[in-house]
XYZ file of C-alpha atoms in Angstrom:
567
model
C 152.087 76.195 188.657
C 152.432 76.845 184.918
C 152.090 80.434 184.199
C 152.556 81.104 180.356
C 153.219 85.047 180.025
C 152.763 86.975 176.602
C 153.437 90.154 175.609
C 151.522 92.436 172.998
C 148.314 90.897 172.544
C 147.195 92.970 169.926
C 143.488 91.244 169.791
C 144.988 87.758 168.766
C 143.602 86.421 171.282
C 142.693 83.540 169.337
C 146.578 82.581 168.026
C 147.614 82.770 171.739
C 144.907 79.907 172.889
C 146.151 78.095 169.929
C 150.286 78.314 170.946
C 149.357 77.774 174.845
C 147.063 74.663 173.666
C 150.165 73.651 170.859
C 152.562 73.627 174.110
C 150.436 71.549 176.497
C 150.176 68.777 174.241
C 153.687 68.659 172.844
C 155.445 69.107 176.197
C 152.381 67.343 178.419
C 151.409 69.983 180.807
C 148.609 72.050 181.838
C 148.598 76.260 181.631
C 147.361 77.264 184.966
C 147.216 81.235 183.962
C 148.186 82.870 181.150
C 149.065 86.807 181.645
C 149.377 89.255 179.127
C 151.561 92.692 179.302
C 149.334 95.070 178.010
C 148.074 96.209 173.847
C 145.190 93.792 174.627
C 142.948 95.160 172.222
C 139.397 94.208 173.833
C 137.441 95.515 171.338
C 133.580 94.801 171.430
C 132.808 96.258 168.227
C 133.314 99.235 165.856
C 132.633 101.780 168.371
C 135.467 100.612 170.220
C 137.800 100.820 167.577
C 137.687 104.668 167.338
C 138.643 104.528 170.549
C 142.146 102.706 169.759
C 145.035 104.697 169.036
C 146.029 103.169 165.931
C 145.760 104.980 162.151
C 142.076 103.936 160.629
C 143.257 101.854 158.252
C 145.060 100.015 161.126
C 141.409 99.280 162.742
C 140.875 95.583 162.897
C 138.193 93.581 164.850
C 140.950 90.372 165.624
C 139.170 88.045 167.872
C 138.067 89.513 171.231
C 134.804 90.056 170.114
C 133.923 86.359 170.205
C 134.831 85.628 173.991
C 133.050 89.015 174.674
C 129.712 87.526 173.257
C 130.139 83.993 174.298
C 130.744 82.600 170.918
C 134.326 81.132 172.650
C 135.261 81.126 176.347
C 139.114 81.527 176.954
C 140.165 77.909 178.235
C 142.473 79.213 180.671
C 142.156 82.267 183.066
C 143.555 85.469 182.040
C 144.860 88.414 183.446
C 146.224 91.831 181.596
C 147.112 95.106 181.903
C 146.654 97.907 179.313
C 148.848 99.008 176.904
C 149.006 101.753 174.683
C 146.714 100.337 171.564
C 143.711 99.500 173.798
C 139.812 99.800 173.540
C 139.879 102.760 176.659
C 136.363 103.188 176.591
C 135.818 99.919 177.281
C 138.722 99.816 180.047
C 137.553 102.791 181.394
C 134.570 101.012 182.484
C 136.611 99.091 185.031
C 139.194 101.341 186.836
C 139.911 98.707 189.393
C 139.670 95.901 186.888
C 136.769 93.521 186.616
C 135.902 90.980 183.736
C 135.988 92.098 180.546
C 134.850 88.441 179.207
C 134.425 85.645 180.741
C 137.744 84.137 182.191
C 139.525 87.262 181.489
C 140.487 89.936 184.465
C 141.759 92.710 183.667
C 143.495 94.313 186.591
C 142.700 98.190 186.481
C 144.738 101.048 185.929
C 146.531 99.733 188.855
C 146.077 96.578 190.565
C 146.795 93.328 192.762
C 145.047 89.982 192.679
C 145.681 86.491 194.307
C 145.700 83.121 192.108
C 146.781 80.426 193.727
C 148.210 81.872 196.935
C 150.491 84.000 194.082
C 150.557 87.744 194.179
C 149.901 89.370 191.106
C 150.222 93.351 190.353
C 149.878 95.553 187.470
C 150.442 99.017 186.257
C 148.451 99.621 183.079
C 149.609 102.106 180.167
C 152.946 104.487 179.299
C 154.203 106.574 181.079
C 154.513 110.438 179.800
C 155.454 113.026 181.773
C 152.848 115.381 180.626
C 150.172 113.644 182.192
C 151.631 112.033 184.800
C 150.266 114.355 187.488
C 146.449 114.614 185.789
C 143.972 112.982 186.823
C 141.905 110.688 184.988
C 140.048 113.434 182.884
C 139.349 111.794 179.477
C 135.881 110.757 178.339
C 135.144 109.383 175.023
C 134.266 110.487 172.409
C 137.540 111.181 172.727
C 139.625 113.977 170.792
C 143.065 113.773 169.233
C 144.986 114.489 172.436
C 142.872 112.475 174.890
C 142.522 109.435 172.778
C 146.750 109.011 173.755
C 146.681 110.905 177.222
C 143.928 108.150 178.455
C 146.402 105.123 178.569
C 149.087 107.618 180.311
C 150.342 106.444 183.070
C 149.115 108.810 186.179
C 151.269 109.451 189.944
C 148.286 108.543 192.084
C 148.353 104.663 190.887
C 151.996 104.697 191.538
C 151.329 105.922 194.869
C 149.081 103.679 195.476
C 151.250 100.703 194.684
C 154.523 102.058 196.797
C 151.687 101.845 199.765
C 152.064 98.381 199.630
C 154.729 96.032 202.123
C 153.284 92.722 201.616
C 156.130 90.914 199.249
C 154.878 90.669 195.018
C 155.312 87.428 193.294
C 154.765 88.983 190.059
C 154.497 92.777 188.628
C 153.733 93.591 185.012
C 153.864 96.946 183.147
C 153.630 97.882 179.493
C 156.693 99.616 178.952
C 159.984 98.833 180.705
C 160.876 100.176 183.820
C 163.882 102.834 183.321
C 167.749 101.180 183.416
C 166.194 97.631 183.163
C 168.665 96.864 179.982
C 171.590 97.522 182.207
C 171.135 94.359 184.029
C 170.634 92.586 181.023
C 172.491 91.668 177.446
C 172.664 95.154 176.233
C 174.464 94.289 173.171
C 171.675 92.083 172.258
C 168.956 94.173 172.828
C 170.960 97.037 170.622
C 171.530 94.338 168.092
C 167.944 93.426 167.342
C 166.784 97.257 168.328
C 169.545 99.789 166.249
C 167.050 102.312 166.948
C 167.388 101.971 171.144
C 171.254 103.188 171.266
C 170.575 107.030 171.777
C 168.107 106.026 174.227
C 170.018 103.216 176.371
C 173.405 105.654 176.195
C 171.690 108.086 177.694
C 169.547 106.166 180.081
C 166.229 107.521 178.930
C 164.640 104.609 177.978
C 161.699 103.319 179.916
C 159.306 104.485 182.912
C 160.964 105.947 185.410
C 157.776 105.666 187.386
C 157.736 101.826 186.823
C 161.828 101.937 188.397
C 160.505 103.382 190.793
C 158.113 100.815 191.855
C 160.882 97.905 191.010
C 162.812 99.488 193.536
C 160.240 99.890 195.826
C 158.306 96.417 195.468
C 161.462 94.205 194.629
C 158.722 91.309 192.865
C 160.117 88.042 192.365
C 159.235 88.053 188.515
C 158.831 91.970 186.284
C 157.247 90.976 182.944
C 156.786 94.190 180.061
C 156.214 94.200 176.405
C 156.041 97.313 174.405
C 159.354 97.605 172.732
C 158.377 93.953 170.643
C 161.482 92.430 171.715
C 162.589 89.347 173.766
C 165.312 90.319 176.282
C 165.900 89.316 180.088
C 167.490 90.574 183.090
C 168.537 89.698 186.795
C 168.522 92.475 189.003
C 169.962 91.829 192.543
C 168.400 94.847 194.918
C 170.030 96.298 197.688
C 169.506 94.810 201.066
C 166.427 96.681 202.831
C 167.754 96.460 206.604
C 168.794 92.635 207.572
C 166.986 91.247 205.014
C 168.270 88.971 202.238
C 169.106 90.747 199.003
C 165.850 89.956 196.859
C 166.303 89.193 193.243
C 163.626 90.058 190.299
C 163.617 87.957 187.101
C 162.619 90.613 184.099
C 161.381 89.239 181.107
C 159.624 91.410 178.122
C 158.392 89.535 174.870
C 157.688 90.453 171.620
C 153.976 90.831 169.820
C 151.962 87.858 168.709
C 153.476 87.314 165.239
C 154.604 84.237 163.382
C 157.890 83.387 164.412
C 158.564 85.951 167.002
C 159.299 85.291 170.552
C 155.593 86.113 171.933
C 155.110 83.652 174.441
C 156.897 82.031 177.491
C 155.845 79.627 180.389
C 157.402 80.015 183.249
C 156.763 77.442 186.794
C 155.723 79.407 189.545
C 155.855 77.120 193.061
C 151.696 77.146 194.674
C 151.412 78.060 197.974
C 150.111 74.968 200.147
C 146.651 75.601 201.238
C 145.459 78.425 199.011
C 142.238 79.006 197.172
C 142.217 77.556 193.776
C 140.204 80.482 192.217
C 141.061 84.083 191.623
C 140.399 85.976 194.947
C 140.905 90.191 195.768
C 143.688 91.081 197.582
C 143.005 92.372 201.384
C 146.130 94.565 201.190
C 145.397 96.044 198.194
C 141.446 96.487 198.331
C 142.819 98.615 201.794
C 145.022 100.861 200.235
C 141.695 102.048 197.770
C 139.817 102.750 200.553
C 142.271 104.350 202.233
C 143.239 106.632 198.920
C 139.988 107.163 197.895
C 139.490 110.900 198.961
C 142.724 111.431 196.787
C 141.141 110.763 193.172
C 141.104 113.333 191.041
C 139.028 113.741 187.555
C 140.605 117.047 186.170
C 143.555 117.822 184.162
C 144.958 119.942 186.330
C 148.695 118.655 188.022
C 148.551 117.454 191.735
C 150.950 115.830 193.692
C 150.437 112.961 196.577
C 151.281 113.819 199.878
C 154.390 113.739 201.492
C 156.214 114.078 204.606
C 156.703 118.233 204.126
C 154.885 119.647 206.755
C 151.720 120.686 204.708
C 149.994 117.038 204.958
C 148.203 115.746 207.829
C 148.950 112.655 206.186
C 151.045 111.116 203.604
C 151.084 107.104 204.886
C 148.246 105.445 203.342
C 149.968 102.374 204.206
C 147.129 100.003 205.336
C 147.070 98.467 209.171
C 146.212 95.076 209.701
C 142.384 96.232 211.018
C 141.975 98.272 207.720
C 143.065 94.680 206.160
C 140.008 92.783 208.381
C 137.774 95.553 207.800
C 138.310 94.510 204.341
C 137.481 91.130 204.465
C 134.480 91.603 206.555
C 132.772 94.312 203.956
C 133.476 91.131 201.907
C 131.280 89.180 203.757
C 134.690 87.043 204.460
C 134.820 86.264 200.810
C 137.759 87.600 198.965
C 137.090 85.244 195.833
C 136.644 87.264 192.710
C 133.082 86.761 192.100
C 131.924 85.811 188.578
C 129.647 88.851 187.740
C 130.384 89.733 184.249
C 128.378 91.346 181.917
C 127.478 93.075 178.495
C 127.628 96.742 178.342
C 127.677 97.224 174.949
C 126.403 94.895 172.176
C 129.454 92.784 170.387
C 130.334 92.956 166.800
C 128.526 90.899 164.267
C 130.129 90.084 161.171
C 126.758 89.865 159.389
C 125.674 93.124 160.515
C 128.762 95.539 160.432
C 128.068 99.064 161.839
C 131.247 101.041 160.266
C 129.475 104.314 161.170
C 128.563 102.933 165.303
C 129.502 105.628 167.810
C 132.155 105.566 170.933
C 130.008 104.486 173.713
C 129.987 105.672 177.538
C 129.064 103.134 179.797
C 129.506 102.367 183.540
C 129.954 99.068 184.216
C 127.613 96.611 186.829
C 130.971 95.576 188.254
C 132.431 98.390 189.606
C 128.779 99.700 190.504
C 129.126 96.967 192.970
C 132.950 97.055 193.908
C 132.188 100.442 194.735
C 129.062 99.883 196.523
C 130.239 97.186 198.719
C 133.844 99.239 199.736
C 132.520 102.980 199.933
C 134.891 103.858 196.583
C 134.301 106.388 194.087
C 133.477 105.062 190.390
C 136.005 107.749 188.719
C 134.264 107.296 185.097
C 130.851 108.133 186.138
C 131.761 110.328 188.592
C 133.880 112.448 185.658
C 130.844 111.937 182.994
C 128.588 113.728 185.924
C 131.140 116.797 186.211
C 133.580 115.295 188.497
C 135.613 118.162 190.256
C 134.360 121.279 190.192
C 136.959 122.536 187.789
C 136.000 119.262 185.232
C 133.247 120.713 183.186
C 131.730 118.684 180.209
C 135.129 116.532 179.989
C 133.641 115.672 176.148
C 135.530 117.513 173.369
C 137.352 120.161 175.634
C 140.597 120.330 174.130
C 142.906 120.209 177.161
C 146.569 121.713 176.998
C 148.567 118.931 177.668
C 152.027 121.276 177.929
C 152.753 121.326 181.801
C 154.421 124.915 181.322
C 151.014 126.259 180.478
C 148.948 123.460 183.202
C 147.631 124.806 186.623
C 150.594 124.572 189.230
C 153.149 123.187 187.119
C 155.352 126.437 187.218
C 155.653 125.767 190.950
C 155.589 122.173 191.013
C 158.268 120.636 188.686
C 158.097 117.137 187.390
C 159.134 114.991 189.837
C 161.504 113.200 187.508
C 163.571 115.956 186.158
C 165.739 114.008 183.699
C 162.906 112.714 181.942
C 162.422 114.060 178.086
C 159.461 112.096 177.369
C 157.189 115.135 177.469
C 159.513 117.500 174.897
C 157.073 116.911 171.925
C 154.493 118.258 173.908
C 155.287 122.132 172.555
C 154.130 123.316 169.265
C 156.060 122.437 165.901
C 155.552 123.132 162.940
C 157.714 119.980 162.217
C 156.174 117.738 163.791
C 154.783 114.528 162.821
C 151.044 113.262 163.077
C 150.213 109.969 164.847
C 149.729 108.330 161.084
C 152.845 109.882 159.584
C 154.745 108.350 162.621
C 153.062 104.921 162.368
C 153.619 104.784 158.678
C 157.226 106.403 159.485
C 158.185 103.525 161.834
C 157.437 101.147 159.418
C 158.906 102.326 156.652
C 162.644 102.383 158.440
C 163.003 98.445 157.541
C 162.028 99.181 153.808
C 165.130 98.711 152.698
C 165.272 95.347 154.672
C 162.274 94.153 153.724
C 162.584 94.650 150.074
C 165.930 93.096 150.051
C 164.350 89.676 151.755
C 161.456 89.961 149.177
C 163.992 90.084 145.945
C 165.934 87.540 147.613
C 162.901 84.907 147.668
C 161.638 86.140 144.233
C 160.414 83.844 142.174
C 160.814 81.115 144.507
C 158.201 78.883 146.788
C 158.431 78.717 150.375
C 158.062 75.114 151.160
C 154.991 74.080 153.394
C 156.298 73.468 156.821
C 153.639 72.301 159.895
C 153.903 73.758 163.055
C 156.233 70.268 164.393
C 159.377 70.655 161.877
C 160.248 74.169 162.643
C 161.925 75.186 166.077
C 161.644 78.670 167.402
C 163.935 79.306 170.595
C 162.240 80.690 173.269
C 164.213 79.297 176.387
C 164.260 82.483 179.140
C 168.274 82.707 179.485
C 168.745 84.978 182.005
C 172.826 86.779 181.938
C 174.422 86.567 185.363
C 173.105 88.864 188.564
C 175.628 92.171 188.734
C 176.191 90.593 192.458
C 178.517 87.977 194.290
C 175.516 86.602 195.394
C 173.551 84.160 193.172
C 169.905 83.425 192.811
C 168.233 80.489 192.041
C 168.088 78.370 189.471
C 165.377 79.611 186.671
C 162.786 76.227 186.006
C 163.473 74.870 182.748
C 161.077 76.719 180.059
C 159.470 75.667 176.892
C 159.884 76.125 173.195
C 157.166 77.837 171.059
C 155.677 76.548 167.869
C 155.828 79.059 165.132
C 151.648 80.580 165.563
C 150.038 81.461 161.965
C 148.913 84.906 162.003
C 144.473 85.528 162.304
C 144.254 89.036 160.609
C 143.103 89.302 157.372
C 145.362 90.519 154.704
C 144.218 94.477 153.901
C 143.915 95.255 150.519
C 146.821 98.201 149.188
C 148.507 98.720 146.458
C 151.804 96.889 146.332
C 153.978 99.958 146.939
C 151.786 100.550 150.034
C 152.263 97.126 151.283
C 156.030 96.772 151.128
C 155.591 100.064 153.392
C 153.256 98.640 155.599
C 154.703 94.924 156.039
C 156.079 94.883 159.202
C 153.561 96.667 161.164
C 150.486 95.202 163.143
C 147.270 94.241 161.158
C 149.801 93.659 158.571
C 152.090 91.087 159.636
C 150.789 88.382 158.047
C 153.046 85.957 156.478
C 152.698 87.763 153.144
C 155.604 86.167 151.867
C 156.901 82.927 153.348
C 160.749 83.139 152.078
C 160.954 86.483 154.084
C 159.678 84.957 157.221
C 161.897 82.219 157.238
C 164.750 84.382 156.531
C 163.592 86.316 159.137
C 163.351 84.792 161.761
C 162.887 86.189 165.893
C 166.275 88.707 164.469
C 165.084 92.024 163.550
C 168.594 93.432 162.209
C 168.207 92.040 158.412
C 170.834 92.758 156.594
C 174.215 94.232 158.697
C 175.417 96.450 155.801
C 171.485 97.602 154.697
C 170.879 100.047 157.814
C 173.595 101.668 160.435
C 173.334 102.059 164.016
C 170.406 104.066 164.162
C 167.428 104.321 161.483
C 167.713 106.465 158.375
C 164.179 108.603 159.572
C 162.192 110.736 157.050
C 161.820 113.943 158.871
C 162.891 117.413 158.187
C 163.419 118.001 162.017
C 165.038 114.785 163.049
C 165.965 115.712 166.470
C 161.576 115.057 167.081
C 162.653 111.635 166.632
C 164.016 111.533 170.400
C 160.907 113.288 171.657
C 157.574 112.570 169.467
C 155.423 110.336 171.584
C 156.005 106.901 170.887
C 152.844 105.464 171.013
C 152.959 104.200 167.741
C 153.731 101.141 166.013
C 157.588 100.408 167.587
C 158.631 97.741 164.425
């Protein structure tokens, strides 16, 4: 089976159809699945975009909105996660995933689905350690904290996914799971990411919620985005008892941009005898029914239950009658049934709305997920009051610093070497979410400006899609073990995709500022591009090891939330 994986979407939905159909003719296969790792962007229309955490004049409509109202269908199924640009009001709609158009699944803040007789699991967002132990509080219209802390990664969907014993075929998360890049070509990464060092060195980069779950679900494949860089891993996992050593294949791709490595197919052996279609998964659809009673819809820190003495239970690990049970509130039918539908009325070009409202809406198809298992719809149940200690939920401003947060005094974060949440406390220093975005941007400048004077005054020749060759082959550095896994499939190269968003107009200062980032990627000047190719370093001698930043406090640079913009 030919599975092509992507990794920041960013709404281009469009470009990636294009590339996937580009491939199957040149090479002469057929995509089975395409999956995508999160920044998916499904925005219905302008309402949605207030929702996104991007700077305004970073709001663009891309192309979702046309295989929400029917105007295209995706030709090949699709599954994603969320990132950290996303349309949450519209994701909120569907905490355990549903169709958000038709052909495309999106999996949930957590989730597992069957294609093919293939396991499939997802953890949607970033993880922050300031939110980790809320629960799912946010409603929009959202304010300036909640419209980040929604796409935070929260404990009780990790602890619903170490519940799980059944073997993964493939995981995907947004950001990286922690310590990933040591199994890896670390000089590579550091190479095309200067910016990374402090970070790698001291081993803080990544989720170490997401390790956790690598450790604890050993998939066969681990596919992230985020960091807009190609780089692969083998990491050989201790033996659990007399078992075999299991191996996971990680692979994280850039964003959809011309010439960047965006897009990879990978061959993925069926399983005889399996449903064709896109079916639930028994295990999984257990473990929320088992787990329901723990949801929570306040801001307030909780922990899962553990093996301490003060739980009567802490296994939600689901028994083969919870499994059967399963299937027969099913009606014996674990395919994914085809149910989507409209919520909210899609963008129309010839009718903009600039001035449309956030919308709250719960969606038909986890009405009836919930209906038909006994679980509780968490958005409604949080727009009614949810907990007790919820209130309105709309235009509170929570305190997101855990020092001043219910419990947290007593109840530590569980992963004490993380830093991610530092930023959290007041200063006067620090940067807003714009000043960041434009800050990030602004750190390749130098580069950018020294491509542009180099092509100045010169033509980029016109070269079709055919006569330029973008390496993409997944080469994978040898497993830190005696043992060795198998042989990866051979993989295919990418075509170089043109770019669908339309150029903004700013002022030319303003766009040699802005170049790099997303919305404004577009091949604005052709000699740079080709100059600049998948390699992100530019010129050796223009920038040092790490990135000359703008701030008067540069030590925020370590701790400011990075839910910007990362090139």
């Amino acid at each position: 089976m030919k599975i092509a994986v992507e990794g920041c979407c960013h709404g281009e939905l469009d470009k990636i159809y294009e590339t996937i159909s580009y491939l199957e003719e040149k090479e002469g296969v057929k995509v089975d699945l395409l999956l995508c790792c999160g920044d998916f962007q499904a925005v219905r229309n302008e309402g949605d975009m207030k929702c996104m955490a991007v700077p305004a004049k970073y709001r663009m409509m891309q192309t979702f909105y046309k295989y929400y109202s029917g105007e295209k269908k995706a030709p090949v199924l699709t599954i994603f996660i969320g990132g950290n640009h996303e349309a949450s009001n519209h994701l909120q709609e569907l905490p355990y995933g549903g169709w958000v158009a038709p052909n495309i699944y999106y999996l949930g803040y957590a989730g597992v689905v069957r294609y093919k007789g293939i396991r499939i699991g997802g953890l949607s967002g970033i993880f922050k350690s300031h939110d980790y132990r809320k629960g799912h509080h946010e409603l929009p219209p959202y304010n300036s904290d909640t419209l980040r802390s929604v796409y935070h990664i929260r404990n009780i969907e990790v602890f619903k996914l170490k519940q799980i014993h059944m073997p993964i075929d493939i995981f995907m998360s947004h950001d990286w799971p922690r310590g990933i890049y040591n199994y890896g070509s670390t000089r590579e990464l550091l190479r095309k990411k200067k910016f990374l060092r402090q970070e790698v060195e001291t081993n803080t980069l990544g989720s170490p919620a997401a390790a956790e779950l690598l450790a604890h679900l050993q998939p066969s494949y681990w596919f992230s985005a985020h960091l807009h860089v190609k780089f692969a891993a083998l990491m050989q996992h201790p033996p659990k008892g007399n078992a075999a050593p299991r191996v996971t294949k990680f692979l994280s791709l850039d964003k959809c941009l011309p010439y960047r490595e965006f897009l990879q197919i990978v061959d993925v052996p069926e399983r005889p005898g399996s449903s064709q279609g896109l079916e639930y998964d028994p295990e999984w659809l257990a473990i929320l029914k088992a787990t329901n009673s723990l949801q929570r819809t306040t801001p307030h820190p909780w922990n899962p239950p553990e093996n301490n003495g003060l739980h009567e239970r802490w296994d939600f690990k689901p028994s083969e009658e919870a499994m059967m049970q399963v299937i027969e509130d099913l009606s014996g039918e674990l395919a994914v049934p085809d149910n989507f539908s409209r919520t909210v009325p899609p963008y129309d070009p010839n009718k903009p709305q600039p001035h449309a409202t956030p919308s709250y809406n719960t969606n038909p198809q986890t009405t009836e997920l919930c209906a038909t298992l006994g679980l509780t719809d968490i958005y409604a149940w949080s727009g009614h009051g949810g907990d007790k200690v919820q209130g309105s939920g709309v235009g509170e401003e929570e305190d997101d610093d855990d020092e001043n947060s219910i419990g947290s005094v007593d109840e530590p974060s569980e992963y004490p070497t993380d830093i991610s949440g530092l930023s959290n406390s007041f200063n006067p220093d620090e940067i807003t979410i714009e000043d960041e975005w434009e800050e990030e941007v602004g750190e390749k400048g130098k580069e950018e400006a020294e491509s542009r004077s180099d092509s100045k005054g010169d033509k980029a020749p016109t070269l079709s899609v055919g006569e330029i060759h973008t390496p993409s082959r997944m080469v994978l550095p040898k497993p830190k073990s005696d043992e060795s896994p198998t042989h990866l499939p051979n993989l295919m190269n990418l075509p170089p995709p043109t770019h669908s968003t339309p150029v903004a107009a700013h002022p030319h200062s303003e766009a040699e500022r802005e170049g790099l980032c997303e919305g404004s990627d577009e091949d604005a000047t052709a000699a740079r591009i080709l100059k600049r190719t998948s390699d992100e370093s530019g010129d050796p001698g223009s920038r040092g090891t790490t990135p000359r930043i703008k701030r008067r406090n540069q030590v925020i640079y370590t701790t400011v939330e990075d839910d910007e913009c990362e090139d």
